[in-house]
PDB file of C-alpha atoms in Angstrom:
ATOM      1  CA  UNK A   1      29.831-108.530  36.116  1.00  0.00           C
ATOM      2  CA  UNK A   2      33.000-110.796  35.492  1.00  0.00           C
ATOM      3  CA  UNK A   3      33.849-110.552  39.267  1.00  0.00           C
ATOM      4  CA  UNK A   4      29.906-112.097  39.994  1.00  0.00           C
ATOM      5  CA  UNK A   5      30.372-114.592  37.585  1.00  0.00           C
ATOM      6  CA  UNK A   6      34.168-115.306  38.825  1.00  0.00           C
ATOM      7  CA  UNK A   7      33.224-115.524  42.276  1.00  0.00           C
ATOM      8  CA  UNK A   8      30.204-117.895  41.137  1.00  0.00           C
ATOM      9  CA  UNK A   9      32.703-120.211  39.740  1.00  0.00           C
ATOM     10  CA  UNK A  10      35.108-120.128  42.960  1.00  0.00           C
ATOM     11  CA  UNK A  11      32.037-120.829  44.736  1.00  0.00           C
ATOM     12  CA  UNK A  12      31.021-123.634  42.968  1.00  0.00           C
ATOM     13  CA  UNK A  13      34.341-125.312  43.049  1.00  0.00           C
ATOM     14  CA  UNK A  14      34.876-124.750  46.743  1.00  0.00           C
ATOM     15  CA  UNK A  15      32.162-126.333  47.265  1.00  0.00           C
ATOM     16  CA  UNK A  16      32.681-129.222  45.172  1.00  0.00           C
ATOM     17  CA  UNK A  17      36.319-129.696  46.755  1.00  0.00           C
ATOM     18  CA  UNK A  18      34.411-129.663  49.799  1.00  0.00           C
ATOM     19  CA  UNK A  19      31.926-132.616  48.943  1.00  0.00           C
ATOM     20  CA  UNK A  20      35.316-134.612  47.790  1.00  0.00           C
ATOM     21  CA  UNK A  21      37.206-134.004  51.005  1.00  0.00           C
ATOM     22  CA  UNK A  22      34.405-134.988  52.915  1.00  0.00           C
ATOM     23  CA  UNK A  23      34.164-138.316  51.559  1.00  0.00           C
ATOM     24  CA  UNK A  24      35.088-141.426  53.667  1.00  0.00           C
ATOM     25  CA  UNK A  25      38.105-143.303  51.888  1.00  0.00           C
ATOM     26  CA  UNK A  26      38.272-146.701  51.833  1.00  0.00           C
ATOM     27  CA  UNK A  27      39.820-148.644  55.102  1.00  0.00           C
ATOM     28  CA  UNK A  28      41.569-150.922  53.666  1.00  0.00           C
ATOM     29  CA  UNK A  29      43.729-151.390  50.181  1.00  0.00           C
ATOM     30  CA  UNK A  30      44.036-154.838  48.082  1.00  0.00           C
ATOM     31  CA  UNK A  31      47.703-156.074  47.873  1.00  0.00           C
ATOM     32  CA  UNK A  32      48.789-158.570  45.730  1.00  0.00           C
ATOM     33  CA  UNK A  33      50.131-161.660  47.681  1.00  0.00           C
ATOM     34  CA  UNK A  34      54.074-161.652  48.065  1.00  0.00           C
ATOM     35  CA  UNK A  35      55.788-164.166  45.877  1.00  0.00           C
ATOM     36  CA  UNK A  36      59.443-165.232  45.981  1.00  0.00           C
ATOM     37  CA  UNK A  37      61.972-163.480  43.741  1.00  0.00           C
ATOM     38  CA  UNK A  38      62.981-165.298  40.072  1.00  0.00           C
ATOM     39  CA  UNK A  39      66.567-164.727  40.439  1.00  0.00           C
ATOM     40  CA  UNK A  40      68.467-163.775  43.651  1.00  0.00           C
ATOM     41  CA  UNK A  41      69.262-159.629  44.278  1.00  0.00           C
ATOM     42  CA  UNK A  42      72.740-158.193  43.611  1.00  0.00           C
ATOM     43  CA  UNK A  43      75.341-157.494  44.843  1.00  0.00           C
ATOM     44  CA  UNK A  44      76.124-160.271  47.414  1.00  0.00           C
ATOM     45  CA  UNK A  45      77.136-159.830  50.495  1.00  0.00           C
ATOM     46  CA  UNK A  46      80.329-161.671  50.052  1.00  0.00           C
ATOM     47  CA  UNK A  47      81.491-158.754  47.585  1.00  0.00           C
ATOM     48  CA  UNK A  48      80.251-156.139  49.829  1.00  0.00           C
ATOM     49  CA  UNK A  49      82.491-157.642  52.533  1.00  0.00           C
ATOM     50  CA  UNK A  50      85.517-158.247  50.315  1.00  0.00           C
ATOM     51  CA  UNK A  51      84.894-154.146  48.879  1.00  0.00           C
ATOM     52  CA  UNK A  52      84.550-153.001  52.672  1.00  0.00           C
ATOM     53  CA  UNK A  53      87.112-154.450  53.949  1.00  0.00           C
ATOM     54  CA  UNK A  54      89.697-153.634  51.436  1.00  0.00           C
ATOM     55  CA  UNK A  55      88.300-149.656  51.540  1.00  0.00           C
ATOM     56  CA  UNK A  56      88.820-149.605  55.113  1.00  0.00           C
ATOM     57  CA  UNK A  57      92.914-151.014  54.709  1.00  0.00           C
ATOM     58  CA  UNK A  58      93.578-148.429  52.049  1.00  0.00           C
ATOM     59  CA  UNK A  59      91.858-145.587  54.009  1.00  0.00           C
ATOM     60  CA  UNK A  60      94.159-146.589  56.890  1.00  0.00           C
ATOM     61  CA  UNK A  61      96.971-147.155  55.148  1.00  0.00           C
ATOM     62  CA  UNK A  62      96.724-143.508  53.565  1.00  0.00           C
ATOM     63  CA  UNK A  63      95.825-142.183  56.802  1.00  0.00           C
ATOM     64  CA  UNK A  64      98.911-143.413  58.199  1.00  0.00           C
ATOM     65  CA  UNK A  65     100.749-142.404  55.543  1.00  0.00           C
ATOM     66  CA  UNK A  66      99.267-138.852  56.173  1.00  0.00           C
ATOM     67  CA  UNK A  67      99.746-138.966  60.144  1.00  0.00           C
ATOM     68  CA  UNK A  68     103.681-139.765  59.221  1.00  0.00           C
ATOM     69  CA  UNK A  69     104.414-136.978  56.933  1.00  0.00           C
ATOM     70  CA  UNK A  70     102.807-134.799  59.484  1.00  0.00           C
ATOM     71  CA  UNK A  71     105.483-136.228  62.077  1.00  0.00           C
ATOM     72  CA  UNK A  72     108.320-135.934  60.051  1.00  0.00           C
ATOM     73  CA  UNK A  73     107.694-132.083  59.122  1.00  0.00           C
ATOM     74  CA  UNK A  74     107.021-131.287  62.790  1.00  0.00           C
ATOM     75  CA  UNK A  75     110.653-132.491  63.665  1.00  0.00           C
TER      76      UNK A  75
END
């Protein structure tokens, strides 16, 4: 008796899942209109160039620090 009345219920929602999936959905979707920003986004790009830049000396300048140790315990 509880499976009848289970299965009744799975039933009942597969079929209303069905009815839902089988809707249409809307086409289209309301956006709101684009409106410039109230303050400028951060960071600038002038600090992402000064922070790039100086990464990319002290990366070399520890990989050549690295590449002459190397050298010096190979002689």
């Amino acid at each position: 008796m509880y499976e009848k009345r289970n299965f009744a219920d799975l039933k009942q929602k597969f079929a209303e899942a069905k009815v839902e999936t089988e809707q249409t959905l809307p086409q289209k979707y309301v956006v709101d209109s684009a409106v410039p920003a109230e303050r400028k986004t951060y960071p600038k790009r002038s600090i992402i160039v000064i922070q790039s830049t100086l990464s990319a000396f002290v990366l070399g300048y520890i990989l050549l620090l690295i590449i002459s140790v190397i050298r010096k315990n190979e002689k």
